[in-house]
mmCIF file of C-alpha atoms in Angstrom:
data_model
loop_
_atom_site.group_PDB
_atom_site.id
_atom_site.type_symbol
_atom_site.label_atom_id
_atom_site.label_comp_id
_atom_site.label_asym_id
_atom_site.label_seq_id
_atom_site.Cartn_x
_atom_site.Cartn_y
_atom_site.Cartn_z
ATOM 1 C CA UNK G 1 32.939 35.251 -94.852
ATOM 2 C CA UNK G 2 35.498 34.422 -91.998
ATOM 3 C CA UNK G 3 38.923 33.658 -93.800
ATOM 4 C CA UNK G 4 40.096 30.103 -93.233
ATOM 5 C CA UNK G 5 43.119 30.031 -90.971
ATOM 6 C CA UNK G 6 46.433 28.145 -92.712
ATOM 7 C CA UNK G 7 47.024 26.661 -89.026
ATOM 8 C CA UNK G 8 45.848 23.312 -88.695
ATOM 9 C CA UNK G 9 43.932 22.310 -85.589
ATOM 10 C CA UNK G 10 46.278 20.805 -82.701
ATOM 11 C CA UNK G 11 44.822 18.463 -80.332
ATOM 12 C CA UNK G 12 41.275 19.100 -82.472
ATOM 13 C CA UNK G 13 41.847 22.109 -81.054
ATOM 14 C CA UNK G 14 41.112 25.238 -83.411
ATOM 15 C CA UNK G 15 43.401 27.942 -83.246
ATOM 16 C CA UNK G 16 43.255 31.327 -81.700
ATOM 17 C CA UNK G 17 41.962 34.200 -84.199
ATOM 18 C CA UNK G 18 43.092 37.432 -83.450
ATOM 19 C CA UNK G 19 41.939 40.391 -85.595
ATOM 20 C CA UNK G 20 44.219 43.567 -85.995
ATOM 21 C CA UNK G 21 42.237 46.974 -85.654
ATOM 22 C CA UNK G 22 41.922 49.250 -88.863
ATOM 23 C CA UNK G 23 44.353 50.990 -88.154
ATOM 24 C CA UNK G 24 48.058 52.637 -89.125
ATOM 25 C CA UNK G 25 49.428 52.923 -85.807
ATOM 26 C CA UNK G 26 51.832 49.921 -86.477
ATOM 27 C CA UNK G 27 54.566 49.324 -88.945
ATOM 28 C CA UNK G 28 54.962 45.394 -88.002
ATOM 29 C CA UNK G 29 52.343 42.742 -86.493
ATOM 30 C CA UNK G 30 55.480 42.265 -84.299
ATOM 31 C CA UNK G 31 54.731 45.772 -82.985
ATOM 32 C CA UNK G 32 50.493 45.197 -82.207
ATOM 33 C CA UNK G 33 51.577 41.881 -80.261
ATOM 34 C CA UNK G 34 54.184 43.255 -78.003
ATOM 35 C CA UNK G 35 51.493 45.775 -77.111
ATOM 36 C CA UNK G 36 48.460 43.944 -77.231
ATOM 37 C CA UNK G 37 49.483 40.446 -75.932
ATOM 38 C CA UNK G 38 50.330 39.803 -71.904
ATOM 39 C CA UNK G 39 53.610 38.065 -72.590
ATOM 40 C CA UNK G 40 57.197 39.789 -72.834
ATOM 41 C CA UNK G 41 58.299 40.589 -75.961
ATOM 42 C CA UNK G 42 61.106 38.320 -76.119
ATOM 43 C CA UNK G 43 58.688 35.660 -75.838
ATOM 44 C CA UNK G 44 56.431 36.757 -78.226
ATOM 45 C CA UNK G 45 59.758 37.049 -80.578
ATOM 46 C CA UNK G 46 59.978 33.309 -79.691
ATOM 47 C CA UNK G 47 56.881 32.642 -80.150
ATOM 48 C CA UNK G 48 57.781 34.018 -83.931
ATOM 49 C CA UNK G 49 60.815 32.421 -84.133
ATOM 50 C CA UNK G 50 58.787 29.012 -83.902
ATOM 51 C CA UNK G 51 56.145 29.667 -86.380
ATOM 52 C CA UNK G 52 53.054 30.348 -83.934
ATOM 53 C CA UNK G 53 51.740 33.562 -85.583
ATOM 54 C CA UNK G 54 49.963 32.449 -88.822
ATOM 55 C CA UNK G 55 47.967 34.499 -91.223
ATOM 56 C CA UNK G 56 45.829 33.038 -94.014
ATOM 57 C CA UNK G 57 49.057 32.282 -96.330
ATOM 58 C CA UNK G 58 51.135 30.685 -93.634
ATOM 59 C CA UNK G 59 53.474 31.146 -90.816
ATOM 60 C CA UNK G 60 54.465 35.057 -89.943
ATOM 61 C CA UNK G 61 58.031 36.361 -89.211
ATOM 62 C CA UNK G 62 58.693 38.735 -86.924
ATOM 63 C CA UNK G 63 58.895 41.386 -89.510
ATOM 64 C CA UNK G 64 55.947 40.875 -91.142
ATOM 65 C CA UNK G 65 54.210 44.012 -92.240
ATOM 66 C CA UNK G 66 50.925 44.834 -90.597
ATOM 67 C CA UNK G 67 48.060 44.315 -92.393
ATOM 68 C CA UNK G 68 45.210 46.796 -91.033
ATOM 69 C CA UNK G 69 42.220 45.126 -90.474
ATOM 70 C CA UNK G 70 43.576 41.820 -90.666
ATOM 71 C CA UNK G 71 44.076 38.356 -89.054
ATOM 72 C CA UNK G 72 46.175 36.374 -86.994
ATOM 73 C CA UNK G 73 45.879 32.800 -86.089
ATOM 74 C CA UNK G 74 47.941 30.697 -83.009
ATOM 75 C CA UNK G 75 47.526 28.391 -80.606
ATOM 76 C CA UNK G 76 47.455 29.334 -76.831
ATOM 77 C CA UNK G 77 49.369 27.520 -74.332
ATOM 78 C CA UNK G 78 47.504 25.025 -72.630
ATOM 79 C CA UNK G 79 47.017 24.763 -68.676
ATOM 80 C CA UNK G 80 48.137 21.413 -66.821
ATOM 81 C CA UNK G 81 45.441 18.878 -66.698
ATOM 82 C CA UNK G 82 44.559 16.142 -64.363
ATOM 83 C CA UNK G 83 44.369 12.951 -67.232
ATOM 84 C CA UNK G 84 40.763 11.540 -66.756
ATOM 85 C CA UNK G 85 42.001 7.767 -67.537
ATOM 86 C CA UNK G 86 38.238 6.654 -69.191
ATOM 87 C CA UNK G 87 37.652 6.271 -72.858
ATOM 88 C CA UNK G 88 34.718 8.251 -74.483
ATOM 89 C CA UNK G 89 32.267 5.446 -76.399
ATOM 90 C CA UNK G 90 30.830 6.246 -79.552
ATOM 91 C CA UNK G 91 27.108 4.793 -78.913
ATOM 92 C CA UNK G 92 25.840 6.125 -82.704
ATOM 93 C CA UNK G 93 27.547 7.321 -85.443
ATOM 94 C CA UNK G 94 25.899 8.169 -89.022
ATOM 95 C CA UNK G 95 26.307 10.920 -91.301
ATOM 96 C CA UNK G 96 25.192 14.199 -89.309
ATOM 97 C CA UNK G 97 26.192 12.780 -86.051
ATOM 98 C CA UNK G 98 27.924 10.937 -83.016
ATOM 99 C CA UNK G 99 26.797 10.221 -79.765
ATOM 100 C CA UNK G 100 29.241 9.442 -77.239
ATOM 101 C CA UNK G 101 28.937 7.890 -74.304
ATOM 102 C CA UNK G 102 30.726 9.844 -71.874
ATOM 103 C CA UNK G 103 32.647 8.680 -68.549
ATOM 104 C CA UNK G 104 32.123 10.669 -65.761
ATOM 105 C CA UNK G 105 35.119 13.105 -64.725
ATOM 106 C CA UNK G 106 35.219 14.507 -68.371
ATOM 107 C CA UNK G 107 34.001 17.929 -69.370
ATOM 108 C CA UNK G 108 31.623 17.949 -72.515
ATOM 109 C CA UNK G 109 33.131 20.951 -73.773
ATOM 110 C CA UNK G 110 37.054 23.337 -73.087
ATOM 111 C CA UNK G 111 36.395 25.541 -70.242
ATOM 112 C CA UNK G 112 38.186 26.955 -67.625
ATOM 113 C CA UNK G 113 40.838 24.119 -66.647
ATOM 114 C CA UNK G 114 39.520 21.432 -68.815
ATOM 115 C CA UNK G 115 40.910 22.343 -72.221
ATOM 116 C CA UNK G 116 42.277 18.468 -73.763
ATOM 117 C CA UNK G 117 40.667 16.647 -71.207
ATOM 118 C CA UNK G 118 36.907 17.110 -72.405
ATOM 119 C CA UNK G 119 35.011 14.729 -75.018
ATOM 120 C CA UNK G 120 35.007 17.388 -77.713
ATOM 121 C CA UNK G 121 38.313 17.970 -78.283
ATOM 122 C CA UNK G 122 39.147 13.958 -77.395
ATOM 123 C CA UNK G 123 36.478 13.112 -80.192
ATOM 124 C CA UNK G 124 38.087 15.851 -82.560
ATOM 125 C CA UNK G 125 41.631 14.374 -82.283
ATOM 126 C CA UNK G 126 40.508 10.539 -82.244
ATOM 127 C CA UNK G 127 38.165 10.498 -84.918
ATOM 128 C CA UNK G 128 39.688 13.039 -87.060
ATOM 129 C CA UNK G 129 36.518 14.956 -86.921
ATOM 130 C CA UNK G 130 37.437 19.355 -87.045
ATOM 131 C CA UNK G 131 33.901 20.386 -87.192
ATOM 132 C CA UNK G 132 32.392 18.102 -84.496
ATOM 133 C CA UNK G 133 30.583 20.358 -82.310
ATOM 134 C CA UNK G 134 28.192 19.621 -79.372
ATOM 135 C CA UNK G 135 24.442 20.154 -79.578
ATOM 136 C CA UNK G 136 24.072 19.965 -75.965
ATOM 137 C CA UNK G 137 25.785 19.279 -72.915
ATOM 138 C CA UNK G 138 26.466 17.138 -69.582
ATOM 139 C CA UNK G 139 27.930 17.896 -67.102
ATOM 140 C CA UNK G 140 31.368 16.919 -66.073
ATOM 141 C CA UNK G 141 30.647 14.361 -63.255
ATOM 142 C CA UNK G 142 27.558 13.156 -65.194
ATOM 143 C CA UNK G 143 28.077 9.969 -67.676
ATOM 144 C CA UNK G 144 26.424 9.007 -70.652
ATOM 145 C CA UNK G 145 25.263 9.989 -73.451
ATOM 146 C CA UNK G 146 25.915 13.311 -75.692
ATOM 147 C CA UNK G 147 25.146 14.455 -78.978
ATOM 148 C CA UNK G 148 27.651 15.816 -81.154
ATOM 149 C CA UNK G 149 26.800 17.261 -84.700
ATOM 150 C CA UNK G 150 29.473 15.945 -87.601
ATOM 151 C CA UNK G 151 29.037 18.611 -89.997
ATOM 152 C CA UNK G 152 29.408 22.634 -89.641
ATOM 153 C CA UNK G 153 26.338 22.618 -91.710
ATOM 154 C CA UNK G 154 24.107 20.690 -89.705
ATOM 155 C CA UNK G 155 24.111 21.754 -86.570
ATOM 156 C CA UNK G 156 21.062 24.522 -86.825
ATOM 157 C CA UNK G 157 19.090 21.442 -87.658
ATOM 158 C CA UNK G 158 19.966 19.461 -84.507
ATOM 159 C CA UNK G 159 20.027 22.524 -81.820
ATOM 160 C CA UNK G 160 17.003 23.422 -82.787
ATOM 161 C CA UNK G 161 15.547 20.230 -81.675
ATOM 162 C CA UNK G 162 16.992 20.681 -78.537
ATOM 163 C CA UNK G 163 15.359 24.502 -77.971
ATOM 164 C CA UNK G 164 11.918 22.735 -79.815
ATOM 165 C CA UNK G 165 11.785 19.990 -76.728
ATOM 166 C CA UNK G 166 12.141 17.210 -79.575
ATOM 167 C CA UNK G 167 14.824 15.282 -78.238
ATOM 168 C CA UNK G 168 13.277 12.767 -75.232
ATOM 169 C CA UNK G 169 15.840 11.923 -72.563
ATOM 170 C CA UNK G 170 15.786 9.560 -69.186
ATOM 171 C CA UNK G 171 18.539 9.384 -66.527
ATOM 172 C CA UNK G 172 19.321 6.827 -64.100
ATOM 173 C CA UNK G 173 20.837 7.989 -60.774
ATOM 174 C CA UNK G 174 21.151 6.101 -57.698
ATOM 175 C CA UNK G 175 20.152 7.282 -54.195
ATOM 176 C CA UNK G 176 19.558 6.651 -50.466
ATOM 177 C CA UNK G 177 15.969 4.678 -50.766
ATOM 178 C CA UNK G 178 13.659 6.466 -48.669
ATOM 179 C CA UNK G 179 9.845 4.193 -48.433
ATOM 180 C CA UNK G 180 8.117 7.128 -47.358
ATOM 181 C CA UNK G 181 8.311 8.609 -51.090
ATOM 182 C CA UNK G 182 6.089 7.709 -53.414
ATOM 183 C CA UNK G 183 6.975 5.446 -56.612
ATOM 184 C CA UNK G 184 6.649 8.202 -58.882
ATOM 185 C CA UNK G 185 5.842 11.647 -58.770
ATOM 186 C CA UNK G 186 6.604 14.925 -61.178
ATOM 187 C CA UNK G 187 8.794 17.901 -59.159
ATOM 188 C CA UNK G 188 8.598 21.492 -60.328
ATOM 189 C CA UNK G 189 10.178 24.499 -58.663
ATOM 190 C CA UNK G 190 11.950 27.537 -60.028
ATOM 191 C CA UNK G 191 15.735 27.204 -60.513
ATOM 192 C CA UNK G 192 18.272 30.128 -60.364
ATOM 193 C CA UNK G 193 21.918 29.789 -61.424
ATOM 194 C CA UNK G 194 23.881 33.264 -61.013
ATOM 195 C CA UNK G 195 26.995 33.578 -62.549
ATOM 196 C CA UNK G 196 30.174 33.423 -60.745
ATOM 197 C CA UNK G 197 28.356 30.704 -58.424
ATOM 198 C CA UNK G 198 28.982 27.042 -58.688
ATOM 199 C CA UNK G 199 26.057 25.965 -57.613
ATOM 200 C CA UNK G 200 22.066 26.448 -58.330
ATOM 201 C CA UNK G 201 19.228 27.302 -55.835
ATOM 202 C CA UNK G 202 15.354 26.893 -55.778
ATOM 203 C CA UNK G 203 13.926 29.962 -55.269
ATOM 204 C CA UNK G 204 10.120 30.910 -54.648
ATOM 205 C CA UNK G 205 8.516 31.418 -58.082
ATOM 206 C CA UNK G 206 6.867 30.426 -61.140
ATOM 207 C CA UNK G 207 8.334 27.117 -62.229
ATOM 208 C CA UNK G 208 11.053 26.391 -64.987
ATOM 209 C CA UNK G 209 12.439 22.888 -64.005
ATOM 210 C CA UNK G 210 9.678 19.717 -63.968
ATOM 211 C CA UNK G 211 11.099 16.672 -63.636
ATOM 212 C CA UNK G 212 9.464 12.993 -64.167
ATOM 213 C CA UNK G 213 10.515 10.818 -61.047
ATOM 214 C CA UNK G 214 9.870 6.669 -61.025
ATOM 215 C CA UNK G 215 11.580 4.298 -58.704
ATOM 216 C CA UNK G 216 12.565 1.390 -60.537
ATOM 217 C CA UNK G 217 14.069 -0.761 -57.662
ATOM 218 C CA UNK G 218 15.283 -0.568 -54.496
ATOM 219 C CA UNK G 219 17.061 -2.873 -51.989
ATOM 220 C CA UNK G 220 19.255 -2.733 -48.524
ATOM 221 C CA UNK G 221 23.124 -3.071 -49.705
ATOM 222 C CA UNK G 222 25.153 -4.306 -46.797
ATOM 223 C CA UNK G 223 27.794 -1.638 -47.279
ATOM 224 C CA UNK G 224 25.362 1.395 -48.387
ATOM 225 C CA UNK G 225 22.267 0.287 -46.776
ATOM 226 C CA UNK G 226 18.908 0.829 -48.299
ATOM 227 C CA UNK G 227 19.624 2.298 -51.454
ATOM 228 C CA UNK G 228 17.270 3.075 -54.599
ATOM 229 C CA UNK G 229 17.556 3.221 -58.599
ATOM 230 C CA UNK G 230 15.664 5.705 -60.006
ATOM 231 C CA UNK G 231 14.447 6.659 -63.670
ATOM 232 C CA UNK G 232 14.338 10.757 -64.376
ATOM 233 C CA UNK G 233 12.577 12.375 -67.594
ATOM 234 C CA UNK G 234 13.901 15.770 -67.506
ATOM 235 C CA UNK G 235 11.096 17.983 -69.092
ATOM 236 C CA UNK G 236 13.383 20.766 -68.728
ATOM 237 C CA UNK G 237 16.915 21.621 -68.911
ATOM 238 C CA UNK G 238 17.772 23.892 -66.268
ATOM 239 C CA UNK G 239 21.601 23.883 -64.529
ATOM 240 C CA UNK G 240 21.770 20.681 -62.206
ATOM 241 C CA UNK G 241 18.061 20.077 -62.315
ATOM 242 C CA UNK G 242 17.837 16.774 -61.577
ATOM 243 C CA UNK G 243 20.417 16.721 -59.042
ATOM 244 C CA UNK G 244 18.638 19.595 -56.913
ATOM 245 C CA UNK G 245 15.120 17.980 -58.079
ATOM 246 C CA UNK G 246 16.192 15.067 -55.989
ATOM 247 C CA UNK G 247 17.962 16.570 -53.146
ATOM 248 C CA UNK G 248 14.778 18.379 -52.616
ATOM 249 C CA UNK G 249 13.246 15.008 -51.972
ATOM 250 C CA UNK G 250 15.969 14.411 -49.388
ATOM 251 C CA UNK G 251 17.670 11.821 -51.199
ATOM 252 C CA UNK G 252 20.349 13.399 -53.396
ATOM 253 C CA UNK G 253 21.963 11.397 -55.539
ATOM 254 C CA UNK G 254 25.076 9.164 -54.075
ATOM 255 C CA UNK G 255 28.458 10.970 -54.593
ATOM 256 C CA UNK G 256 27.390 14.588 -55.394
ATOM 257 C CA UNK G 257 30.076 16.948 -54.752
ATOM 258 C CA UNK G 258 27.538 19.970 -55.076
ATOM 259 C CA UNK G 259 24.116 18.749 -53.089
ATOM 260 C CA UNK G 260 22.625 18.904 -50.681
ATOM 261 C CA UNK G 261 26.179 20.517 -49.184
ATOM 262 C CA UNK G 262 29.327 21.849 -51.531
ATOM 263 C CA UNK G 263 32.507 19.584 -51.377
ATOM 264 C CA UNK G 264 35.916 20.449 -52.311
ATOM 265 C CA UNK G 265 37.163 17.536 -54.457
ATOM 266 C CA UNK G 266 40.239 17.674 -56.280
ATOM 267 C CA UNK G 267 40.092 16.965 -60.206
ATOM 268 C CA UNK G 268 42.551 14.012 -60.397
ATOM 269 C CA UNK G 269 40.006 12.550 -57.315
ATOM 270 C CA UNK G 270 38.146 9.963 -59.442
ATOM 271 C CA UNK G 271 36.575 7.951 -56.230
ATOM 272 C CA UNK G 272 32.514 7.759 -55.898
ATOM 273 C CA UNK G 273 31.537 9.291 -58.961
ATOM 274 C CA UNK G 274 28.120 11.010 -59.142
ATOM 275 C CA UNK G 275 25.627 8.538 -59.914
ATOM 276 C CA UNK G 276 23.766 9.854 -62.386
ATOM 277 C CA UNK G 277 23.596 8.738 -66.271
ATOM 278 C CA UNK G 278 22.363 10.008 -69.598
ATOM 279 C CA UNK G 279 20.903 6.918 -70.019
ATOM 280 C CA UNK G 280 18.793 7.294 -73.682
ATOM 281 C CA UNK G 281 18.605 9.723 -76.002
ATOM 282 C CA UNK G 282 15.577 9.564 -78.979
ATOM 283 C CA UNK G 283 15.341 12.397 -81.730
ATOM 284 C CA UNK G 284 13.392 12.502 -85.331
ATOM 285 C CA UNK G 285 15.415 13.001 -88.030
ATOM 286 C CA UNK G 286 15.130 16.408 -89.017
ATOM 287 C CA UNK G 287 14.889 15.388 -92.394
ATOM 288 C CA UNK G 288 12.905 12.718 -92.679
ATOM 289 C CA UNK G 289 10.921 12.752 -88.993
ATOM 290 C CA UNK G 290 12.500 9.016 -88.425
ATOM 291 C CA UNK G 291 12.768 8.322 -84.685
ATOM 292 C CA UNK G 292 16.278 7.204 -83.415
ATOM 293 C CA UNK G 293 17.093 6.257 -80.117
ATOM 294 C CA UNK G 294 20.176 5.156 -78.647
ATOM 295 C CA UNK G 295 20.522 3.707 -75.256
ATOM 296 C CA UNK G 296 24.096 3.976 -73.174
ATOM 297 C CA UNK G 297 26.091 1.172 -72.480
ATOM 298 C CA UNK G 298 27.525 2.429 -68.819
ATOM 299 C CA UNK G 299 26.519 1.096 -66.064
ATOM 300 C CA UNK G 300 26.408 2.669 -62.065
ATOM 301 C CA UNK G 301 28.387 1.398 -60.179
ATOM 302 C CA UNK G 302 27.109 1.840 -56.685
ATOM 303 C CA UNK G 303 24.288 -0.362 -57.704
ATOM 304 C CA UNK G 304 26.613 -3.147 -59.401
ATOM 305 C CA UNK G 305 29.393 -2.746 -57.118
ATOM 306 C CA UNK G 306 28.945 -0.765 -54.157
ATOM 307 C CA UNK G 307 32.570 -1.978 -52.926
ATOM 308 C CA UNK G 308 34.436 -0.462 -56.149
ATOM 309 C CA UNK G 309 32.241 2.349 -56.323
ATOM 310 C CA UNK G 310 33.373 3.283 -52.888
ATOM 311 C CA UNK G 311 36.896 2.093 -52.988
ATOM 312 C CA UNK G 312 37.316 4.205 -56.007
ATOM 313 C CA UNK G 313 40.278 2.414 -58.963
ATOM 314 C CA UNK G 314 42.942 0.815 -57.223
ATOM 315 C CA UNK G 315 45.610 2.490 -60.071
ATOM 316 C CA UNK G 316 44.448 4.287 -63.390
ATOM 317 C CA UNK G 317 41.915 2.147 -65.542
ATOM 318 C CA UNK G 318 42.795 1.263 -68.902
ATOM 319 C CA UNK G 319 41.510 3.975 -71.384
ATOM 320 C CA UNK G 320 38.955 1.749 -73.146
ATOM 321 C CA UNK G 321 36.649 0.232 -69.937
ATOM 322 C CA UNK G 322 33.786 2.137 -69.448
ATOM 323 C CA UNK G 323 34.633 2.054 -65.645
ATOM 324 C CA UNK G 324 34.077 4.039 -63.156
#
């Protein structure tokens, strides 16, 4: 079993585990570090100095004997982050888990550059909740609704509804209207995402992405012109599906950064948000098989307001609103 570190989380951040080699090439964990970690050693020594290095008793010194085959716990430093000023909503919250409601802008999960500013950690630190862990995902610039399991113990249970197809899930996303298309048709096509690429492709091939496509209303906006709300059941869960599924139709969803052509938009540029939302999610209780389904409170905003939506907030909204 995995030792339990003595450092508490920070940020409901976990800390760093690093695990010393079997070995008897060092007199001092002091020594391993300066050898093993990028950083000079007179930062590492400060980095001692302040109580970083932990084991499973407490805080190291810098002459702490190494332990071969051991343990070391710290935090990392954490990059600079653009603030995403919108609150995370908790839509449901029982025993085994929490569903937030997610603005857009904000990671599900640290990655890359988005370390505090993602609803995990955010849920973590405001809810005093260490073991919160996802049981799937959205994407940053995608709002709504996410499932988070509460309990370490619980989350087998509630991922494997996800990889069973148990868990039923519509989206709303707004787009150009086009009257041509029909009111509701299913897309399939094979989707490819290749690593080191940020977007996906359609490729020639034997489906893996259907998506469920219904128009639920449409109108002519005087500052967007004929525009269109759409419901999507996702049968699948490939990378971006939806948002390709639609720009295949040639009406991509208003304010994609990725389709039907990449943008460069700068994190801490919160203007015309994608609009697209996790807009229910309904499960069985893997216990007892009773259905629960929880609907998001968010609204689009290029349908409500197609002025804000395109102007984009004046100044940083209040963390609460569920704006944008």
């Amino acid at each position: 079993m995995r030792p339990p570190a003595s450092l508490p989380p920070r940020f409901g951040l976990d800390p760093a585990r690093m695990r010393m080699p079997v070995s008897d090439q060092w007199s001092t964990i002091r020594d391993h570090l300066v050898g093993r970690v990028p950083l000079p050693a007179a930062e590492i020594d400060a980095m001692f100095a302040d109580g970083r290095f932990h084991d499973a008793d407490g805080p190291l010194g810098a002459d702490a004997p190494y332990v071969s085959g051991g343990s070391v716990w710290f935090h990392r430093d954490l990059p600079d982050e653009a603030p995403v000023p919108f609150a995370v909503e908790v839509a449901h919250r029982d025993d085994d888990v929490l569903v937030a409601d997610k603005p857009h802008f904000l990671a599900t999960i640290p990655r890359g550059r988005h370390i505090r500013q993602t609803a995990l950690v955010r849920l973590r630190d405001e809810h005093r909740l260490p073991e919160l862990s996802p049981a799937h995902r959205l994407d940053r610039v995608t709002a709504g609704l996410v499932l988070f399991v509460v309990r370490r113990e619980r989350r087998g249970a509630y991922q494997n509804l996800f990889r069973d197809r148990r868990v039923d899930k519509t989206y709303t996303a707004i787009t150009r209207y086009d009257p041509t298309l029909p009111t509701t048709t299913v897309v399939r096509s094979r989707i490819v995402k290749e690593r080191g690429i940020v977007t996906a492709a359609e490729v020639p091939g034997e489906p893996n992405a259907t998506t469920g496509i219904e128009l639920l209303d449409h109108r002519d906006d005087g500052l967007l012109g004929p525009i269109a709300r759409y419901r999507l059941t996702p049968h699948t869960g490939r990378t971006h599906q939806l948002r390709l599924h639609l720009a295949s139709l040639g009406i991509p969803i208003l304010g994609d950064p990725f389709y039907p052509q990449l943008r460069d938009v700068p994190l801490d540029d919160f203007r015309t948000p994608l609009q697209l939302l996790a807009a229910t999610l309904a499960w069985p209780d893997p216990d007892s098989g009773e259905r629960r389904v929880v609907h998001s409170r968010r609204t689009l905003r290029a349908w409500d307001d197609p002025a804000g939506w395109l102007a984009g907030p004046a100044a940083a909204p209040e963390v609460g609103t569920l704006s944008p």
